[in-house]
Amino acid sequence: QRQMCIRDRIEGLNVYSVNSEIIVNATEPVSVVIYTISGMSVANKVLPAGNTTISNLPEGMYLLKATNQNGAVSISKLMVK
């Protein structure tokens, strides 16, 4: 099952979940912070341009906040199964 992001303000950024993984596909480097639905930060990474897979997250709902080098922000709501 694939779920697309609910808000996409960074052009060329696609964020989605496939089962137990979150996939971030970006045309430029982005800084991402992943939060549980209760607001606790569980990951903070700088990702290169290209396709990056984030795994090892417990099952649940997450918010992923991506920020590019110009300060544009995209927030995605994702389900990890």
Tab-separated table of N, CA, C and O in Angstrom:
chain	number	residue	atom	x	y	z
A	1	GLN	N	0.846	-1.182	0.000
A	1	GLN	CA	0.000	0.000	0.000
A	1	GLN	C	0.883	1.233	0.000
A	1	GLN	O	1.832	1.342	0.756
A	2	ARG	N	0.532	2.193	-0.844
A	2	ARG	CA	1.340	3.394	-1.016
A	2	ARG	C	0.500	4.615	-0.664
A	2	ARG	O	-0.615	4.745	-1.150
A	3	GLN	N	1.041	5.493	0.185
A	3	GLN	CA	0.315	6.694	0.577
A	3	GLN	C	1.166	7.908	0.239
A	3	GLN	O	2.319	7.984	0.637
A	4	MET	N	0.604	8.827	-0.506
A	4	MET	CA	1.345	10.013	-0.916
A	4	MET	C	1.258	11.091	0.167
A	4	MET	O	0.412	11.036	1.044
A	5	CYS	N	2.133	12.069	0.060
A	5	CYS	CA	2.158	13.121	1.077
A	5	CYS	C	0.920	14.007	0.959
A	5	CYS	O	0.334	14.148	-0.112
A	6	ILE	N	0.522	14.592	2.065
A	6	ILE	CA	-0.670	15.431	2.089
A	6	ILE	C	-0.348	16.887	1.766
A	6	ILE	O	-1.210	17.637	1.391
A	7	ARG	N	0.900	17.264	1.882
A	7	ARG	CA	1.297	18.637	1.557
A	7	ARG	C	2.678	18.562	0.913
A	7	ARG	O	3.569	17.927	1.430
A	8	ASP	N	2.813	19.189	-0.247
A	8	ASP	CA	4.086	19.104	-0.953
A	8	ASP	C	4.484	20.497	-1.422
A	8	ASP	O	4.027	20.969	-2.439
A	9	ARG	N	5.323	21.162	-0.637
A	9	ARG	CA	5.752	22.518	-0.960
A	9	ARG	C	7.155	22.554	-1.534
A	9	ARG	O	7.605	23.584	-1.956
A	10	ILE	N	7.853	21.433	-1.506
A	10	ILE	CA	9.185	21.377	-2.083
A	10	ILE	C	9.052	20.692	-3.440
A	10	ILE	O	8.695	19.514	-3.519
A	11	GLU	N	9.310	21.443	-4.489
A	11	GLU	CA	9.171	20.885	-5.827
A	11	GLU	C	10.169	19.745	-6.022
A	11	GLU	O	11.322	19.833	-5.630
A	12	GLY	N	9.696	18.651	-6.606
A	12	GLY	CA	10.566	17.510	-6.850
A	12	GLY	C	10.723	16.577	-5.664
A	12	GLY	O	11.566	15.690	-5.690
A	13	LEU	N	9.915	16.757	-4.626
A	13	LEU	CA	9.977	15.899	-3.443
A	13	LEU	C	8.768	14.971	-3.425
A	13	LEU	O	7.632	15.431	-3.520
A	14	ASN	N	9.024	13.679	-3.321
A	14	ASN	CA	7.960	12.688	-3.165
A	14	ASN	C	8.273	11.858	-1.928
A	14	ASN	O	9.383	11.347	-1.792
A	15	VAL	N	7.283	11.747	-1.034
A	15	VAL	CA	7.440	10.977	0.190
A	15	VAL	C	6.270	10.014	0.265
A	15	VAL	O	5.119	10.419	0.091
A	16	TYR	N	6.564	8.733	0.496
A	16	TYR	CA	5.498	7.759	0.624
A	16	TYR	C	5.971	6.586	1.476
A	16	TYR	O	7.169	6.434	1.724
A	17	SER	N	5.000	5.799	1.933
A	17	SER	CA	5.340	4.620	2.726
A	17	SER	C	4.931	3.376	1.960
A	17	SER	O	3.924	3.363	1.254
A	18	VAL	N	5.753	2.338	2.099
A	18	VAL	CA	5.442	1.022	1.562
A	18	VAL	C	5.684	0.047	2.708
A	18	VAL	O	6.832	-0.159	3.116
A	19	ASN	N	4.595	-0.472	3.254
A	19	ASN	CA	4.662	-1.400	4.382
A	19	ASN	C	5.459	-0.807	5.539
A	19	ASN	O	5.038	0.172	6.130
A	20	SER	N	6.651	-1.344	5.842
A	20	SER	CA	7.395	-0.893	7.016
A	20	SER	C	8.478	0.133	6.681
A	20	SER	O	9.320	0.432	7.521
A	21	GLU	N	8.457	0.679	5.468
A	21	GLU	CA	9.497	1.625	5.062
A	21	GLU	C	8.902	2.954	4.614
A	21	GLU	O	7.805	3.012	4.090
A	22	ILE	N	9.679	4.011	4.834
A	22	ILE	CA	9.346	5.329	4.301
A	22	ILE	C	10.359	5.629	3.206
A	22	ILE	O	11.567	5.494	3.420
A	23	ILE	N	9.874	6.014	2.040
A	23	ILE	CA	10.745	6.327	0.908
A	23	ILE	C	10.670	7.822	0.644
A	23	ILE	O	9.584	8.401	0.560
A	24	VAL	N	11.851	8.443	0.558
A	24	VAL	CA	11.950	9.870	0.255
A	24	VAL	C	12.704	9.985	-1.063
A	24	VAL	O	13.837	9.532	-1.173
A	25	ASN	N	12.068	10.576	-2.052
A	25	ASN	CA	12.692	10.795	-3.353
A	25	ASN	C	12.760	12.302	-3.560
A	25	ASN	O	11.726	12.957	-3.649
A	26	ALA	N	13.970	12.852	-3.615
A	26	ALA	CA	14.152	14.303	-3.695
A	26	ALA	C	15.113	14.655	-4.822
A	26	ALA	O	16.074	13.931	-5.077
A	27	THR	N	14.858	15.774	-5.480
A	27	THR	CA	15.748	16.238	-6.538
A	27	THR	C	16.880	17.098	-5.993
A	27	THR	O	17.741	17.526	-6.751
A	28	GLU	N	16.852	17.352	-4.689
A	28	GLU	CA	17.893	18.142	-4.023
A	28	GLU	C	18.054	17.615	-2.603
A	28	GLU	O	17.166	16.943	-2.086
A	29	PRO	N	19.170	17.893	-1.936
A	29	PRO	CA	19.314	17.461	-0.539
A	29	PRO	C	18.230	18.086	0.345
A	29	PRO	O	17.847	19.238	0.144
A	30	VAL	N	17.728	17.296	1.292
A	30	VAL	CA	16.720	17.788	2.240
A	30	VAL	C	17.069	17.295	3.640
A	30	VAL	O	17.664	16.243	3.812
A	31	SER	N	16.689	18.095	4.614
A	31	SER	CA	16.805	17.710	6.014
A	31	SER	C	15.440	17.205	6.441
A	31	SER	O	14.428	17.884	6.219
A	32	VAL	N	15.376	16.010	7.026
A	32	VAL	CA	14.088	15.465	7.446
A	32	VAL	C	14.086	15.168	8.939
A	32	VAL	O	15.093	14.763	9.507
A	33	VAL	N	12.943	15.415	9.541
A	33	VAL	CA	12.686	15.031	10.926
A	33	VAL	C	11.403	14.213	10.894
A	33	VAL	O	10.413	14.629	10.286
A	34	ILE	N	11.435	13.040	11.527
A	34	ILE	CA	10.258	12.186	11.593
A	34	ILE	C	9.731	12.202	13.016
A	34	ILE	O	10.485	12.017	13.970
A	35	TYR	N	8.423	12.460	13.131
A	35	TYR	CA	7.756	12.553	14.425
A	35	TYR	C	6.695	11.472	14.542
A	35	TYR	O	6.034	11.144	13.553
A	36	THR	N	6.505	10.956	15.752
A	36	THR	CA	5.331	10.128	16.008
A	36	THR	C	4.119	11.048	15.962
A	36	THR	O	4.245	12.270	16.024
A	37	ILE	N	2.947	10.451	15.891
A	37	ILE	CA	1.725	11.256	15.832
A	37	ILE	C	1.528	12.052	17.128
A	37	ILE	O	0.855	13.074	17.148
A	38	SER	N	2.199	11.619	18.227
A	38	SER	CA	2.105	12.354	19.493
A	38	SER	C	3.147	13.469	19.589
A	38	SER	O	3.208	14.177	20.582
A	39	GLY	N	3.996	13.615	18.545
A	39	GLY	CA	4.920	14.734	18.507
A	39	GLY	C	6.347	14.444	18.922
A	39	GLY	O	7.183	15.335	18.937
A	40	MET	N	6.677	13.188	19.246
A	40	MET	CA	8.036	12.847	19.650
A	40	MET	C	8.915	12.623	18.414
A	40	MET	O	8.555	11.877	17.507
A	41	SER	N	10.068	13.281	18.367
A	41	SER	CA	11.002	13.105	17.258
A	41	SER	C	11.678	11.742	17.369
A	41	SER	O	12.231	11.399	18.409
A	42	VAL	N	11.632	10.956	16.274
A	42	VAL	CA	12.244	9.626	16.292
A	42	VAL	C	13.393	9.494	15.294
A	42	VAL	O	14.139	8.521	15.337
A	43	ALA	N	13.551	10.469	14.404
A	43	ALA	CA	14.661	10.449	13.446
A	43	ALA	C	14.919	11.858	12.959
A	43	ALA	O	13.999	12.661	12.817
A	44	ASN	N	16.201	12.161	12.726
A	44	ASN	CA	16.604	13.473	12.232
A	44	ASN	C	17.784	13.226	11.298
A	44	ASN	O	18.846	12.822	11.750
A	45	LYS	N	17.569	13.418	9.994
A	45	LYS	CA	18.592	13.058	9.013
A	45	LYS	C	18.697	14.111	7.926
A	45	LYS	O	17.720	14.773	7.605
A	46	VAL	N	19.886	14.235	7.349
A	46	VAL	CA	20.069	15.014	6.132
A	46	VAL	C	20.198	14.002	5.000
A	46	VAL	O	21.062	13.122	5.048
A	47	LEU	N	19.306	14.102	4.021
A	47	LEU	CA	19.276	13.138	2.933
A	47	LEU	C	19.812	13.762	1.655
A	47	LEU	O	19.506	14.918	1.349
A	48	PRO	N	20.581	13.009	0.874
A	48	PRO	CA	21.073	13.514	-0.402
A	48	PRO	C	19.961	13.505	-1.440
A	48	PRO	O	18.899	12.900	-1.230
A	49	ALA	N	20.201	14.147	-2.567
A	49	ALA	CA	19.270	14.050	-3.690
A	49	ALA	C	19.204	12.592	-4.115
A	49	ALA	O	20.181	11.848	-3.998
A	50	GLY	N	18.044	12.179	-4.579
A	50	GLY	CA	17.868	10.796	-5.007
A	50	GLY	C	16.861	10.080	-4.137
A	50	GLY	O	16.066	10.698	-3.433
A	51	ASN	N	16.910	8.756	-4.170
A	51	ASN	CA	15.958	7.906	-3.476
A	51	ASN	C	16.573	7.394	-2.176
A	51	ASN	O	17.638	6.793	-2.212
A	52	THR	N	15.920	7.640	-1.042
A	52	THR	CA	16.402	7.167	0.255
A	52	THR	C	15.292	6.392	0.941
A	52	THR	O	14.148	6.842	0.976
A	53	THR	N	15.633	5.223	1.483
A	53	THR	CA	14.673	4.406	2.221
A	53	THR	C	14.986	4.486	3.705
A	53	THR	O	16.133	4.308	4.113
A	54	ILE	N	13.963	4.776	4.495
A	54	ILE	CA	14.099	4.830	5.951
A	54	ILE	C	13.310	3.660	6.510
A	54	ILE	O	12.108	3.524	6.241
A	55	SER	N	13.990	2.798	7.262
A	55	SER	CA	13.325	1.618	7.814
A	55	SER	C	13.580	1.544	9.313
A	55	SER	O	14.119	2.467	9.907
A	56	ASN	N	13.204	0.451	9.909
A	56	ASN	CA	13.372	0.201	11.342
A	56	ASN	C	12.521	1.110	12.218
A	56	ASN	O	12.895	1.405	13.356
A	57	LEU	N	11.390	1.584	11.697
A	57	LEU	CA	10.450	2.358	12.512
A	57	LEU	C	9.346	1.416	12.984
A	57	LEU	O	8.857	0.595	12.209
A	58	PRO	N	8.939	1.520	14.240
A	58	PRO	CA	7.824	0.701	14.711
A	58	PRO	C	6.539	1.028	13.940
A	58	PRO	O	6.387	2.130	13.408
A	59	GLU	N	5.640	0.090	13.901
A	59	GLU	CA	4.352	0.292	13.243
A	59	GLU	C	3.631	1.492	13.840
A	59	GLU	O	3.658	1.694	15.047
A	60	GLY	N	3.030	2.308	12.992
A	60	GLY	CA	2.266	3.449	13.486
A	60	GLY	C	2.179	4.567	12.483
A	60	GLY	O	2.610	4.453	11.337
A	61	MET	N	1.606	5.678	12.914
A	61	MET	CA	1.423	6.865	12.084
A	61	MET	C	2.555	7.845	12.387
A	61	MET	O	2.910	8.052	13.544
A	62	TYR	N	3.101	8.462	11.345
A	62	TYR	CA	4.225	9.386	11.490
A	62	TYR	C	4.000	10.648	10.672
A	62	TYR	O	3.292	10.632	9.674
A	63	LEU	N	4.636	11.714	11.107
A	63	LEU	CA	4.718	12.945	10.330
A	63	LEU	C	6.172	13.132	9.943
A	63	LEU	O	7.063	13.015	10.784
A	64	LEU	N	6.418	13.398	8.668
A	64	LEU	CA	7.766	13.653	8.183
A	64	LEU	C	7.828	15.100	7.723
A	64	LEU	O	7.045	15.515	6.871
A	65	LYS	N	8.731	15.858	8.325
A	65	LYS	CA	8.932	17.261	7.965
A	65	LYS	C	10.246	17.353	7.191
A	65	LYS	O	11.307	17.022	7.710
A	66	ALA	N	10.159	17.779	5.942
A	66	ALA	CA	11.341	17.942	5.100
A	66	ALA	C	11.573	19.423	4.860
A	66	ALA	O	10.632	20.176	4.624
A	67	THR	N	12.838	19.838	4.934
A	67	THR	CA	13.220	21.236	4.696
A	67	THR	C	14.367	21.239	3.701
A	67	THR	O	15.346	20.522	3.875
A	68	ASN	N	14.228	22.059	2.645
A	68	ASN	CA	15.326	22.135	1.685
A	68	ASN	C	16.284	23.253	2.064
A	68	ASN	O	16.114	23.936	3.075
A	69	GLN	N	17.314	23.466	1.253
A	69	GLN	CA	18.357	24.450	1.569
A	69	GLN	C	17.848	25.885	1.514
A	69	GLN	O	18.461	26.779	2.089
A	70	ASN	N	16.706	26.112	0.845
A	70	ASN	CA	16.123	27.457	0.785
A	70	ASN	C	15.128	27.709	1.910
A	70	ASN	O	14.550	28.789	1.996
A	71	GLY	N	14.898	26.707	2.757
A	71	GLY	CA	13.974	26.867	3.875
A	71	GLY	C	12.546	26.476	3.574
A	71	GLY	O	11.683	26.597	4.440
A	72	ALA	N	12.256	25.996	2.351
A	72	ALA	CA	10.904	25.522	2.036
A	72	ALA	C	10.639	24.247	2.830
A	72	ALA	O	11.543	23.441	3.044
A	73	VAL	N	9.388	24.083	3.262
A	73	VAL	CA	9.023	22.960	4.127
A	73	VAL	C	7.898	22.157	3.494
A	73	VAL	O	6.980	22.703	2.907
A	74	SER	N	7.990	20.842	3.631
A	74	SER	CA	6.927	19.928	3.220
A	74	SER	C	6.659	18.994	4.385
A	74	SER	O	7.592	18.468	4.989
A	75	ILE	N	5.380	18.787	4.706
A	75	ILE	CA	5.004	17.884	5.789
A	75	ILE	C	4.151	16.765	5.211
A	75	ILE	O	3.189	17.025	4.509
A	76	SER	N	4.541	15.535	5.527
A	76	SER	CA	3.829	14.362	5.020
A	76	SER	C	3.350	13.507	6.186
A	76	SER	O	4.072	13.330	7.172
A	77	LYS	N	2.137	12.993	6.074
A	77	LYS	CA	1.580	12.084	7.071
A	77	LYS	C	1.662	10.676	6.486
A	77	LYS	O	1.168	10.431	5.371
A	78	LEU	N	2.290	9.753	7.216
A	78	LEU	CA	2.570	8.424	6.683
A	78	LEU	C	2.202	7.337	7.678
A	78	LEU	O	2.341	7.505	8.882
A	79	MET	N	1.748	6.189	7.143
A	79	MET	CA	1.457	5.014	7.954
A	79	MET	C	2.508	3.966	7.696
A	79	MET	O	2.772	3.612	6.553
A	80	VAL	N	3.152	3.491	8.774
A	80	VAL	CA	4.132	2.423	8.683
A	80	VAL	C	3.462	1.172	9.244
A	80	VAL	O	2.908	1.191	10.333
A	81	LYS	N	3.502	0.084	8.449
A	81	LYS	CA	2.829	-1.168	8.860
A	81	LYS	C	3.836	-2.243	9.166
A	81	LYS	O	4.879	-2.318	8.582
